[in-house]
Amino acid sequence: MKHTISVLVENEFGVLTRVAGLFSGRGFNIESLSVAPTLDPSVSRMTIVTRGDDRILEQINKQLNKLIDTIKVTDFTGQDYVEREMALVKVAAEEETRAEVLRIVDIFRAKVVDVTPRSYTLEVTGVPTKLDAVIDLLKPMGIKELVRSGPIVIGRGQ
Amino acid sequence: MKKTGSQILLECLQQEGVDTVFGYPGGTVINIYHDIADYPIHHILTRHEQAAVHAADGYARTTGKVGVAIATSGPGATNTVTGIATAYMDSVPMVIITGQVPTPLIGNDAFQEVDIIGITRSITKHNYLVQDIKDLSRIVKQAFYIARTGRPGPVLIDLPKDIQVASAKFEYPEKVELRGYKPTYSGNARQMEKAARMILASRKPVLYVGGGATGADASEDLLAFAEMTQAPVTTTLMGMASFPQRHPQALGMLGMHGTYYANMAVTNSDLLIAVGARFDDRVTGKIASFAPHAKIIHIDIDPTSIKKNVRVDLPIVGDLKDVLNKLGVALGERPEELAAMVDGSAAWRTEIDDWKSSHPMGYQASDSIIKPQYVIEQLRELTADDAIITTEVGQHQMWTAQFFSFSQPRTFLTSGGLGTMGYGLPAAVGAQAAFPERQVIDISGDGSFQMNSQELATLVQYKLPVKIAILNNNYLGMVRQWQEMFFDRRYSETTMELPIDFVKLAEAYGATGLRATRPEEVGEVIRKALATPGPVLMEFKVDREENVMPMVPAGAAINEMVLAS
């Protein structure tokens, strides 16, 4: 089962490799990972999407907590949270498809962030399944390049 | 007044109460070595950096204090790796200080540069690269704190040369502030109440004790708890010395080379209380058949050890001393129920006694050839109760665990988790440095001994009177045993074809060498060795194809032992 885990870590030298090394060394899987400092610059937040059964998730949680640099681990699975991911998509836009690309942009409230005579670069934000849907629709047009940020999450309410 | 980085490091060691360090100099630690003479810190020069780390490990395991080792960058640092991994697997508190090339050169493939932080990340509890002299004293303070608290372990500090030379004001922080590191010491009251009820309801309890009992210095608490419940006690290799092995409740070791009665007791128990143990595969054998009828209570300081390998009915995270004491109090408050439980398990104790008498530990004695087990028994007879025994890894290690009957905690130093050949001799260096007056004996095999035999020089130089007992069968005996039992007796690369004259080897280093080739010489050689001042190497020419029995084949259930023929 898929789990989205949010990890607060000390913003220290080498902390990313500690976390990544823990996953690879113990055979846990990372589907995506995003990291950036929080409001407090001494703390970074990692959002990790992983898969595993209950036993594996319990170990992931405990092993992350065991790292000295880990301040807090939250598994959002089963909780009420907002999830967003961003994709930047460079899609071919020939004369006959330009209008269709823009229609898709409109429907999904995406943005065109760069234009050339033969391509559009789109910025799409939403839950990962929305991004999947946009990408599926754009595929027939010819996707030249795709960059996804990996999801980030935040708990709902106070 | 300002001090240099190397002086600050040494000031910090002094503040931490470090009296002895083990190490090996080199280009990037030359400043530390220059300054160390000004401090009341005894430095022991080993002949290899791996040995320095094992010696610090031996010092830590015998004293319970944090062991300290120093090595230079590059090859010095990589040589520490096996020693660090050994300590990590067995939860030994240590601080390892490595030199590093100057910060502007880091990442440039400089001479003797290696990314030791990257290399040791998965074998240390934590590690630090010092990037600013202002951080140095805080880092050293944290390193010692992390090494000795919670589940102990090795911490490495990588100290670039330019930081050793730079200067700053020295102030040792009073407190450690680590918001991400807060070990749980006190057991959860509700969990302990549940545990007490499970214990009182049990009729076939077994205590399964691991190295954590030593780490927590909980031997006395364990003994009191065991006697209160009258539960039989089996120990892992790492837990052997934490419970007196001649106690009537002692079952000896369990697992692959465990006693028949320990493995039968675990398999038939209705309640297994794991105390500072981690259900290693050498203990459990086939997981699905491990303690199949038992509820499991798992007490451990490290939450990651719990439910890692086996299902657990009741986890208790906490310090063993605290948890065992509180459990004892909880049971003591219900004297009638406790008496009912103790009476109710009388049949269980009889069953175990029957297993003990039907399948006692033993071996085929001989008056024509030296049996290795006989050497161990003789060593036990002739040494003091508080003698410190170290071992290497292999058959001699298992025979020591099976036949030595340890009676005092912190007297058995062996590489349990990593299984490091070459551990015992340098560990004995550390133990003897910590306790100059006590008997320290390295029980070794001829294969393992050659992995760190250069440390004979360290013994002689520092007049460390370690006695070495080599059980020489001219084989890598444990692998040979597997080849005999599971690989059609094809002794591929396990015969040590070149017979080493170990007596002459000892003499070449200036130590005393003795040899026994017949059983009647064994006692005599041991007595002579113990009476001889300084280091003595004893070589025992033992029965070449003796096997360690019983044995649970890999992948089998622990009650499916192969017994001695």
XYZ file of C-alpha atoms in Angstrom:
723
model
C 0.000 0.000 0.000
C 1.108 3.557 -0.807
C 2.071 5.826 2.084
C 2.989 9.490 2.134
C 5.348 10.284 4.971
C 6.404 13.717 6.072
C 9.736 13.893 7.898
C 11.077 16.936 9.721
C 14.863 16.797 9.830
C 17.726 18.966 10.979
C 18.885 21.018 8.007
C 22.371 19.519 8.341
C 25.139 18.388 6.057
C 24.417 14.935 4.665
C 20.923 14.490 6.079
C 19.417 13.625 2.707
C 21.913 10.800 2.178
C 21.184 9.489 5.669
C 17.509 9.162 4.807
C 18.059 7.894 1.256
C 20.762 5.488 2.481
C 18.436 4.141 5.155
C 15.829 3.298 2.509
C 18.275 1.665 0.093
C 20.285 -0.124 2.805
C 17.209 -1.777 4.279
C 15.507 -2.506 0.986
C 12.653 -0.025 1.445
C 11.268 1.607 -1.659
C 11.111 5.343 -2.423
C 8.629 6.367 -5.109
C 9.274 10.045 -4.728
C 11.028 12.386 -2.383
C 11.018 16.141 -2.115
C 13.010 18.289 0.300
C 13.149 21.947 1.195
C 13.745 24.096 4.270
C 10.755 25.065 6.424
C 9.919 28.463 7.914
C 12.650 27.688 10.434
C 15.776 27.515 8.249
C 17.415 25.037 10.628
C 14.726 22.491 9.794
C 13.953 20.824 6.479
C 10.876 18.882 5.519
C 11.059 15.749 3.421
C 7.977 14.303 1.826
C 8.497 10.678 0.936
C 6.089 8.466 -0.972
C 6.768 4.806 -0.280
C 5.068 1.422 -0.480
C 4.928 -1.531 1.861
C 2.789 -3.620 4.180
C 2.105 -2.666 7.799
C 5.226 -4.412 9.087
C 7.489 -2.577 6.623
C 5.831 0.776 7.288
C 6.277 0.283 11.027
C 9.990 -0.363 10.448
C 10.311 2.647 8.108
C 8.703 4.842 10.726
C 10.917 3.511 13.539
C 14.109 3.558 11.504
C 13.476 7.163 10.415
C 12.861 8.139 14.033
C 16.105 6.422 15.024
C 18.175 8.803 12.883
C 19.661 11.447 15.160
C 18.775 14.200 12.666
C 15.095 13.249 12.513
C 12.837 15.510 14.554
C 9.392 14.196 13.625
C 7.848 11.568 11.366
C 4.203 11.736 10.260
C 2.539 9.097 8.109
C -0.411 10.873 6.466
C -2.089 7.651 5.402
C -5.626 7.550 6.789
C -5.447 11.209 7.828
C -7.159 14.235 6.337
C -4.601 16.088 4.255
C -4.096 18.247 1.183
C -1.738 16.826 -1.415
C -0.221 18.673 -4.371
C 2.307 17.916 -7.035
C 3.633 20.044 -9.853
C 4.616 18.956 -13.347
C 6.399 20.915 -16.048
C 5.557 19.452 -19.451
C 7.166 20.420 -22.743
C 4.654 19.310 -25.314
C 4.867 19.466 -29.102
C 2.468 22.087 -30.461
C 2.233 21.888 -34.220
C -0.307 23.930 -36.134
C -3.018 21.267 -35.941
C -2.577 20.560 -32.189
C -1.896 23.991 -30.702
C -5.537 24.683 -30.034
C -6.118 21.274 -28.463
C -3.187 21.759 -26.084
C -4.609 25.096 -24.987
C -8.030 23.508 -24.429
C -6.447 20.940 -22.138
C -4.603 23.743 -20.331
C -7.890 25.491 -19.820
C -9.821 22.459 -18.607
C -7.158 21.528 -16.042
C -6.364 25.100 -15.021
C -2.774 24.636 -16.080
C -0.530 27.462 -17.267
C 1.592 28.003 -20.318
C 4.966 29.166 -19.048
C 7.031 29.054 -22.239
C 6.134 29.171 -25.906
C 8.090 28.383 -29.049
C 6.804 28.030 -32.616
C 6.683 24.251 -32.209
C 6.111 23.675 -28.470
C 4.401 24.810 -25.310
C 5.798 24.331 -21.834
C 2.995 23.807 -19.338
C 2.874 24.101 -15.580
C 0.295 21.777 -14.049
C -0.474 21.566 -10.353
C -2.784 19.208 -8.527
C -3.076 15.795 -6.951
C -0.868 13.189 -8.623
C -3.865 11.527 -10.331
C -4.809 14.834 -11.990
C -1.249 15.132 -13.309
C -1.488 11.581 -14.640
C -4.698 12.493 -16.468
C -3.207 15.613 -18.071
C -0.133 13.706 -19.147
C -2.272 10.947 -20.684
C -4.208 13.529 -22.702
C -1.032 15.284 -23.854
C 0.784 12.090 -24.861
C -0.823 11.876 -28.348
C 0.441 15.402 -29.049
C 4.009 14.327 -28.303
C 5.591 15.061 -24.924
C 9.201 16.179 -25.454
C 10.132 16.411 -21.775
C 8.393 15.865 -18.452
C 9.506 16.955 -14.967
C 7.464 16.050 -11.875
C 8.202 17.421 -8.416
C 6.867 14.501 -6.414
C 3.957 15.235 -4.110
C 4.025 17.428 -1.018
C 1.349 17.237 1.651
C -0.007 19.253 4.545
C -2.583 18.248 7.161
C -6.042 19.818 6.984
C -7.442 21.998 9.751
C -5.504 23.672 12.520
C 42.744 31.826 25.975
C 42.580 30.429 22.485
C 43.417 26.846 21.733
C 44.032 24.954 18.536
C 41.556 22.441 17.194
C 43.710 19.501 18.230
C 44.025 20.959 21.741
C 40.279 21.524 21.914
C 39.710 17.906 20.934
C 42.050 16.710 23.689
C 40.453 19.084 26.232
C 37.082 17.600 25.316
C 38.374 14.040 25.787
C 39.621 15.044 29.216
C 36.242 16.564 30.079
C 34.640 13.264 29.100
C 36.922 11.428 31.515
C 38.878 9.607 28.818
C 42.045 8.122 30.314
C 43.089 5.725 27.556
C 42.896 5.964 23.763
C 43.991 3.544 21.062
C 45.321 4.692 17.739
C 47.802 4.998 14.962
C 49.348 8.272 13.761
C 49.491 9.651 10.229
C 49.654 12.845 8.204
C 46.233 14.261 9.008
C 46.328 13.514 12.742
C 49.928 14.545 13.330
C 48.802 17.671 15.190
C 46.716 15.636 17.609
C 49.691 13.341 18.180
C 51.936 16.329 18.728
C 49.663 17.690 21.440
C 48.588 14.459 23.116
C 51.831 14.291 25.108
C 50.683 17.403 27.015
C 47.554 15.666 28.298
C 47.125 12.962 30.939
C 45.762 10.563 28.345
C 47.414 7.186 27.906
C 47.796 6.403 24.218
C 48.285 2.821 23.084
C 49.824 2.378 19.665
C 48.392 -0.696 18.011
C 49.938 -2.160 14.871
C 46.867 -1.672 12.675
C 43.957 0.766 12.795
C 41.425 -2.078 12.826
C 43.105 -3.308 16.003
C 42.917 0.181 17.538
C 39.149 0.165 17.081
C 38.771 -3.399 18.420
C 40.944 -2.426 21.395
C 38.729 0.594 22.112
C 35.776 -1.796 21.767
C 37.324 -4.235 24.271
C 37.965 -1.339 26.631
C 34.333 -0.229 26.304
C 32.827 -3.706 26.718
C 34.765 -4.395 29.913
C 34.395 -0.972 31.543
C 31.016 0.170 30.185
C 32.692 3.496 29.349
C 33.020 4.988 25.877
C 36.056 3.586 24.034
C 38.107 6.001 21.935
C 40.187 5.288 18.829
C 42.164 7.625 16.560
C 43.235 7.010 12.968
C 44.521 9.085 10.100
C 42.614 9.841 6.877
C 42.381 7.595 3.824
C 43.708 4.076 4.496
C 43.813 4.744 8.231
C 40.128 5.573 8.136
C 39.157 2.650 5.888
C 41.062 0.279 8.166
C 38.743 1.261 11.011
C 35.654 0.132 9.117
C 35.553 -3.515 10.247
C 36.127 -2.430 13.828
C 33.328 0.117 13.658
C 30.885 -2.338 12.060
C 31.755 -4.889 14.761
C 30.948 -2.359 17.489
C 27.780 -1.200 15.743
C 26.348 -4.706 15.430
C 27.042 -5.399 19.112
C 25.943 -1.945 20.401
C 29.282 -0.908 21.891
C 29.719 2.750 22.938
C 32.661 4.217 21.065
C 33.969 7.445 19.576
C 36.275 7.090 16.577
C 38.257 10.138 15.521
C 39.622 10.174 11.996
C 41.823 12.818 10.437
C 40.649 14.294 7.165
C 42.398 16.299 4.453
C 42.078 20.095 4.855
C 38.554 21.387 4.098
C 39.548 23.206 0.865
C 40.827 19.879 -0.515
C 37.770 17.792 0.398
C 36.246 16.352 -2.733
C 39.411 16.830 -4.798
C 40.697 13.262 -4.498
C 43.550 14.599 -2.382
C 46.331 12.353 -1.088
C 44.895 9.967 1.533
C 41.422 11.382 1.133
C 38.404 9.150 1.497
C 34.762 9.994 2.209
C 34.729 8.172 5.546
C 31.458 9.852 6.521
C 29.809 8.270 3.482
C 31.525 4.939 4.076
C 30.558 4.682 7.750
C 27.062 6.137 7.555
C 25.355 2.765 7.808
C 27.686 1.336 10.475
C 27.677 4.191 12.979
C 24.966 5.404 15.278
C 25.838 8.851 13.981
C 28.815 10.560 12.372
C 30.118 14.100 11.990
C 32.359 15.984 9.609
C 33.656 19.018 11.491
C 33.451 21.972 9.113
C 34.050 24.823 11.542
C 36.248 24.918 14.625
C 33.405 26.677 16.455
C 31.385 23.439 16.242
C 34.144 21.148 17.505
C 33.476 21.024 21.247
C 29.710 20.766 20.713
C 30.232 17.876 18.298
C 32.545 15.986 20.662
C 30.091 16.473 23.517
C 27.229 15.195 21.370
C 29.280 12.279 20.056
C 30.007 10.946 23.554
C 26.415 11.500 24.615
C 24.997 9.676 21.607
C 27.537 6.841 21.918
C 26.672 5.964 25.522
C 22.949 6.713 25.807
C 19.918 4.842 24.501
C 21.086 1.807 22.589
C 24.827 2.424 22.680
C 26.902 2.473 19.510
C 29.922 3.896 17.719
C 30.029 7.549 16.630
C 32.672 8.801 14.202
C 34.104 12.323 14.093
C 35.970 13.244 10.908
C 38.292 16.127 11.705
C 39.989 17.957 8.814
C 43.592 18.953 9.316
C 43.038 22.707 8.887
C 40.525 22.641 11.738
C 43.061 20.934 14.003
C 45.435 23.814 13.257
C 42.930 26.677 13.491
C 42.349 28.258 16.877
C 39.322 29.279 18.882
C 38.220 29.896 22.422
C 37.590 26.620 24.257
C 34.339 26.240 26.090
C 32.891 22.831 26.826
C 29.110 22.928 26.542
C 27.340 21.898 29.720
C 24.301 20.453 28.078
C 23.537 18.449 24.997
C 20.651 19.699 22.954
C 19.428 17.252 20.359
C 15.752 17.726 19.576
C 15.696 14.603 17.377
C 17.261 12.244 19.915
C 15.378 11.354 23.071
C 15.679 7.675 24.011
C 12.818 6.180 26.015
C 14.105 4.883 29.339
C 10.963 4.431 31.350
C 8.711 1.543 30.346
C 5.085 2.378 29.606
C 3.068 1.663 32.760
C 0.073 0.190 30.925
C 2.283 -2.111 28.879
C 4.042 -3.288 32.012
C 0.739 -3.976 33.722
C -0.250 -6.122 30.744
C 3.129 -7.866 30.879
C 2.661 -8.653 34.566
C -0.714 -10.221 33.807
C 0.756 -12.287 30.964
C 3.565 -13.508 33.221
C 1.157 -14.437 36.009
C -1.015 -16.340 33.522
C 1.901 -18.308 32.092
C 2.825 -21.836 33.075
C 5.758 -22.402 30.716
C 7.717 -19.132 30.742
C 11.235 -18.685 29.346
C 13.496 -15.660 29.672
C 15.520 -15.060 26.508
C 18.339 -12.650 27.315
C 20.574 -10.790 24.868
C 23.446 -8.343 24.904
C 21.160 -5.519 26.003
C 21.295 -6.862 29.567
C 25.026 -6.136 29.597
C 24.605 -2.774 27.899
C 22.079 -1.718 30.545
C 24.154 -3.177 33.410
C 21.006 -5.058 34.390
C 22.539 -8.396 35.495
C 21.488 -8.074 39.116
C 17.993 -6.958 38.192
C 17.748 -9.854 35.775
C 18.839 -12.372 38.403
C 16.306 -11.016 40.896
C 13.524 -11.106 38.317
C 14.446 -14.622 37.182
C 14.516 -15.956 40.737
C 11.215 -14.295 41.528
C 9.461 -15.964 38.585
C 11.547 -19.156 38.654
C 11.552 -18.953 34.863
C 14.407 -20.716 33.077
C 16.918 -18.354 31.437
C 18.481 -18.864 28.048
C 21.021 -16.387 26.748
C 22.307 -15.419 23.338
C 26.026 -15.363 22.615
C 25.998 -11.668 23.535
C 24.034 -12.265 26.733
C 26.032 -15.252 28.091
C 27.903 -13.436 30.833
C 24.949 -11.370 32.045
C 23.413 -14.398 33.803
C 25.499 -16.823 35.915
C 25.727 -19.932 33.768
C 26.025 -22.285 36.739
C 22.753 -21.037 38.184
C 20.148 -23.842 38.317
C 17.789 -21.784 36.123
C 20.438 -21.261 33.410
C 19.808 -23.088 30.131
C 22.921 -21.860 28.362
C 22.843 -20.573 24.822
C 19.965 -21.030 22.375
C 19.920 -21.145 18.595
C 22.196 -22.675 16.002
C 24.719 -24.086 18.485
C 22.480 -23.808 21.511
C 21.857 -26.496 24.070
C 19.190 -29.111 23.414
C 17.267 -28.019 26.498
C 17.368 -24.290 25.654
C 15.983 -24.876 22.179
C 13.377 -27.349 23.449
C 12.327 -24.934 26.186
C 11.833 -22.070 23.718
C 9.956 -24.299 21.285
C 7.579 -25.565 23.988
C 7.174 -22.399 26.038
C 3.874 -20.577 26.432
C 5.509 -17.223 27.193
C 8.830 -15.968 25.845
C 10.165 -12.851 27.537
C 12.855 -11.332 25.316
C 15.150 -9.097 27.337
C 17.495 -6.903 25.275
C 17.698 -9.412 22.459
C 16.907 -8.925 18.790
C 15.819 -12.315 17.387
C 18.875 -12.770 15.186
C 18.586 -15.486 12.524
C 21.282 -17.506 14.342
C 18.910 -17.568 17.318
C 15.543 -18.148 15.683
C 16.355 -20.632 12.925
C 13.222 -20.998 10.816
C 11.040 -18.084 11.946
C 7.718 -19.820 11.322
C 8.624 -22.571 13.805
C 10.191 -20.326 16.428
C 8.430 -20.447 19.794
C 5.216 -21.517 18.044
C 3.120 -21.867 21.212
C 4.400 -18.783 23.001
C 3.132 -15.309 23.496
C 6.094 -12.971 23.166
C 6.933 -10.009 25.391
C 9.812 -8.005 23.936
C 11.646 -5.535 26.175
C 14.215 -3.384 24.383
C 15.632 0.136 24.453
C 15.558 0.267 20.634
C 12.066 0.343 19.080
C 13.460 -0.799 15.709
C 14.468 -4.150 17.230
C 10.861 -4.877 18.097
C 8.729 -6.643 15.461
C 11.643 -6.541 13.009
C 11.983 -10.312 12.652
C 9.187 -11.915 14.658
C 5.648 -11.119 15.702
C 5.489 -9.664 19.211
C 2.409 -9.759 21.419
C 3.566 -7.112 23.839
C 6.355 -4.604 23.149
C 7.918 -2.605 25.970
C 10.402 0.085 24.986
C 12.650 1.111 27.824
C 15.775 0.640 29.870
C 16.006 -2.974 31.041
C 16.940 -2.018 34.580
C 13.884 0.183 34.880
C 11.500 -2.271 33.224
C 12.703 -5.391 35.090
C 12.539 -3.564 38.407
C 9.058 -2.228 37.804
C 7.852 -5.622 36.585
C 9.312 -7.132 39.734
C 7.413 -4.623 41.852
C 4.188 -5.320 39.943
C 4.570 -9.077 40.519
C 5.554 -8.560 44.146
C 2.284 -6.755 44.763
C 0.389 -9.935 43.903
C 2.100 -12.542 46.073
C -0.723 -15.064 45.833
C -0.963 -14.966 42.059
C 2.819 -15.115 41.812
C 2.945 -18.140 44.087
C 0.237 -19.765 41.970
C 2.258 -19.085 38.845
C 5.468 -20.448 40.358
C 3.671 -23.541 41.671
C 1.782 -23.924 38.425
C 5.013 -24.027 36.443
C 6.564 -26.808 38.546
C 5.722 -29.373 35.858
C 7.487 -27.156 33.312
C 10.624 -27.069 35.410
C 10.526 -30.845 35.692
C 10.147 -31.144 31.928
C 13.199 -28.939 31.450
C 15.196 -30.914 34.006
C 14.334 -34.066 32.059
C 15.676 -32.477 28.851
C 18.788 -31.441 30.724
C 19.463 -34.935 31.990
C 18.550 -36.718 28.739
C 20.678 -34.428 26.543
C 23.346 -32.717 28.631
C 26.066 -30.630 27.006
C 29.135 -32.766 26.559
C 31.719 -34.205 24.244
C 33.640 -37.408 23.687
C 36.578 -37.202 26.084
C 39.930 -38.589 25.039
C 43.204 -39.405 26.780
C 45.221 -39.615 23.580
C 44.257 -36.434 21.733
C 43.445 -32.928 23.021
C 39.749 -32.193 22.705
C 39.192 -28.452 22.203
C 36.291 -28.480 24.660
C 38.636 -29.924 27.278
C 40.971 -26.946 26.851
C 38.041 -24.577 27.467
C 37.021 -26.526 30.578
C 40.573 -26.483 31.880
C 40.841 -22.742 31.276
C 37.637 -22.318 33.267
C 39.009 -24.460 36.102
C 42.320 -22.679 36.331
C 41.402 -19.013 35.819
C 39.844 -16.561 38.237
C 36.081 -15.969 38.341
C 36.565 -12.424 37.096
C 38.928 -13.389 34.260
C 38.039 -11.582 31.042
C 37.711 -13.864 28.055
C 37.874 -12.618 24.489
C 37.419 -14.787 21.434
C 37.859 -14.657 17.725
C 35.173 -16.179 15.500
C 34.547 -19.794 14.641
C 34.472 -23.154 16.401
C 36.589 -22.020 19.350
C 34.120 -19.166 19.914
C 31.153 -21.543 20.085
C 33.005 -23.983 22.360
C 33.844 -21.069 24.655
C 30.184 -20.067 24.779
C 29.133 -23.680 25.410
C 31.725 -24.762 27.951
C 33.149 -21.758 29.775
C 30.244 -21.197 32.216
C 30.567 -17.450 32.622
C 29.586 -16.074 35.986
C 30.172 -12.317 35.860
C 28.963 -9.624 33.472
C 31.409 -7.928 31.101
C 33.793 -10.894 31.195
C 32.992 -12.323 27.737
C 34.052 -10.219 24.758
C 33.144 -11.690 21.406
C 32.002 -10.428 18.026
C 28.428 -11.691 17.991
C 26.622 -9.721 15.309
C 29.287 -9.180 12.692
C 31.327 -12.303 13.449
C 34.707 -10.653 13.010
C 37.714 -12.976 12.894
C 40.696 -11.149 14.356
C 38.608 -9.387 17.013
C 39.800 -11.223 20.109
C 43.470 -10.321 20.347
C 43.068 -6.534 19.953
C 39.954 -6.622 22.169
C 42.162 -8.271 24.806
C 44.595 -5.357 24.426
C 41.760 -2.977 25.327
C 40.496 -5.131 28.210
C 43.949 -5.526 29.723
C 44.646 -1.792 29.355
C 41.426 -1.144 31.288
C 42.169 -3.751 33.970
C 45.933 -4.270 34.262
C 45.534 -6.559 37.287
C 42.929 -8.960 35.963
C 43.500 -12.114 33.950
C 42.685 -11.484 30.298
C 42.614 -14.453 27.954
C 42.089 -14.513 24.207
C 40.726 -17.870 23.134
C 41.543 -18.195 19.475
C 41.717 -20.490 16.498
C 44.720 -20.789 14.216
C 42.813 -19.125 11.368
C 41.428 -16.162 13.285
C 44.677 -15.560 15.116
C 46.490 -14.813 11.884
C 44.050 -12.017 11.069
C 45.500 -9.678 13.710
C 48.566 -11.496 15.057
C 50.624 -8.313 14.681
C 49.075 -7.162 17.960
C 51.527 -9.429 19.796
C 53.838 -6.440 19.372
C 51.381 -4.173 21.200
C 51.146 -6.644 24.087
C 54.892 -6.836 24.456
C 55.522 -3.097 24.058
C 52.989 -2.131 26.742
C 53.710 -5.144 28.960
C 50.097 -6.238 28.753
C 50.071 -9.746 30.251
C 47.354 -11.163 27.986
C 47.344 -14.956 27.706
C 46.430 -16.377 24.323
C 45.078 -19.885 23.874
C 45.130 -21.026 20.259
C 43.087 -24.139 19.570
C 45.095 -25.213 16.543
C 43.422 -27.680 14.207
C 45.127 -26.443 11.036
C 41.699 -25.795 9.584
C 39.250 -22.975 9.224
C 37.264 -25.269 11.449
C 33.758 -23.852 11.280
C 33.712 -23.666 7.506
C 35.271 -27.137 7.366
C 32.469 -28.387 9.625
C 29.852 -27.010 7.206
C 31.731 -28.588 4.310
C 31.741 -31.904 6.167
C 28.050 -31.762 7.031
C 26.528 -30.081 3.993
C 29.091 -30.080 1.164
C 30.178 -33.726 0.793
C 33.367 -33.259 2.783
C 34.959 -31.213 0.043
C 37.356 -29.192 2.206
C 37.808 -26.450 -0.329
C 40.348 -23.847 0.827
C 39.799 -24.537 4.510
C 42.964 -26.488 5.176
C 45.690 -24.284 6.558
C 48.398 -26.179 4.676
C 51.330 -24.285 6.113
C 51.779 -25.291 9.735
C 52.751 -22.154 11.627
C 55.118 -22.502 14.561
C 53.117 -20.300 16.913
C 55.621 -20.715 19.739
C 58.357 -19.263 17.576
C 55.999 -16.525 16.388
C 55.409 -15.467 19.992
C 59.125 -15.544 20.675
C 59.846 -13.425 17.599
C 57.784 -10.652 19.208
C 59.429 -11.136 22.586
C 56.481 -12.954 24.165
C 56.545 -16.405 25.737
C 55.343 -19.352 23.680
C 54.134 -22.683 25.094
C 52.737 -25.742 23.378
C 50.636 -28.726 24.394
C 50.257 -31.710 22.094
C 48.822 -34.257 24.547
C 45.841 -33.998 26.930
C 47.978 -34.423 30.047
C 49.996 -31.347 29.082
C 46.987 -29.011 28.874
C 46.614 -28.176 32.571
C 50.347 -27.830 32.979
C 50.672 -25.393 30.073
C 47.777 -23.245 31.344
C 49.192 -23.143 34.875
C 52.616 -22.209 33.560
C 51.167 -19.500 31.310
C 49.167 -17.955 34.154
C 52.265 -17.971 36.368
C 54.467 -16.354 33.709
C 54.585 -12.548 33.758
C 53.870 -10.743 30.493
C 52.093 -11.989 27.408
C 52.068 -15.735 26.802
C 50.856 -17.614 23.767
C 49.658 -21.186 24.345
C 49.256 -23.417 21.365
C 47.057 -26.482 21.793
C 47.259 -29.057 19.022
C 43.647 -30.212 19.116
C 41.573 -32.940 17.487
C 41.471 -31.668 13.912
C 37.963 -32.713 12.920
C 36.039 -32.108 16.121
C 32.631 -30.504 15.419
C 30.558 -27.962 17.324
C 27.412 -29.774 18.436
C 24.457 -29.582 18.668
C 23.821 -27.828 15.396
C 20.655 -26.479 13.808
C 21.185 -26.586 10.033
C 20.583 -23.237 8.320
C 16.866 -22.788 7.637
C 15.722 -25.534 10.036
C 13.619 -25.050 13.151
C 15.647 -24.825 16.354
C 14.168 -28.045 17.756
C 15.450 -29.896 14.679
C 18.983 -30.091 15.971
C 21.671 -32.424 14.760
C 23.009 -33.911 17.992
C 26.481 -35.264 18.612
C 26.777 -38.867 17.434
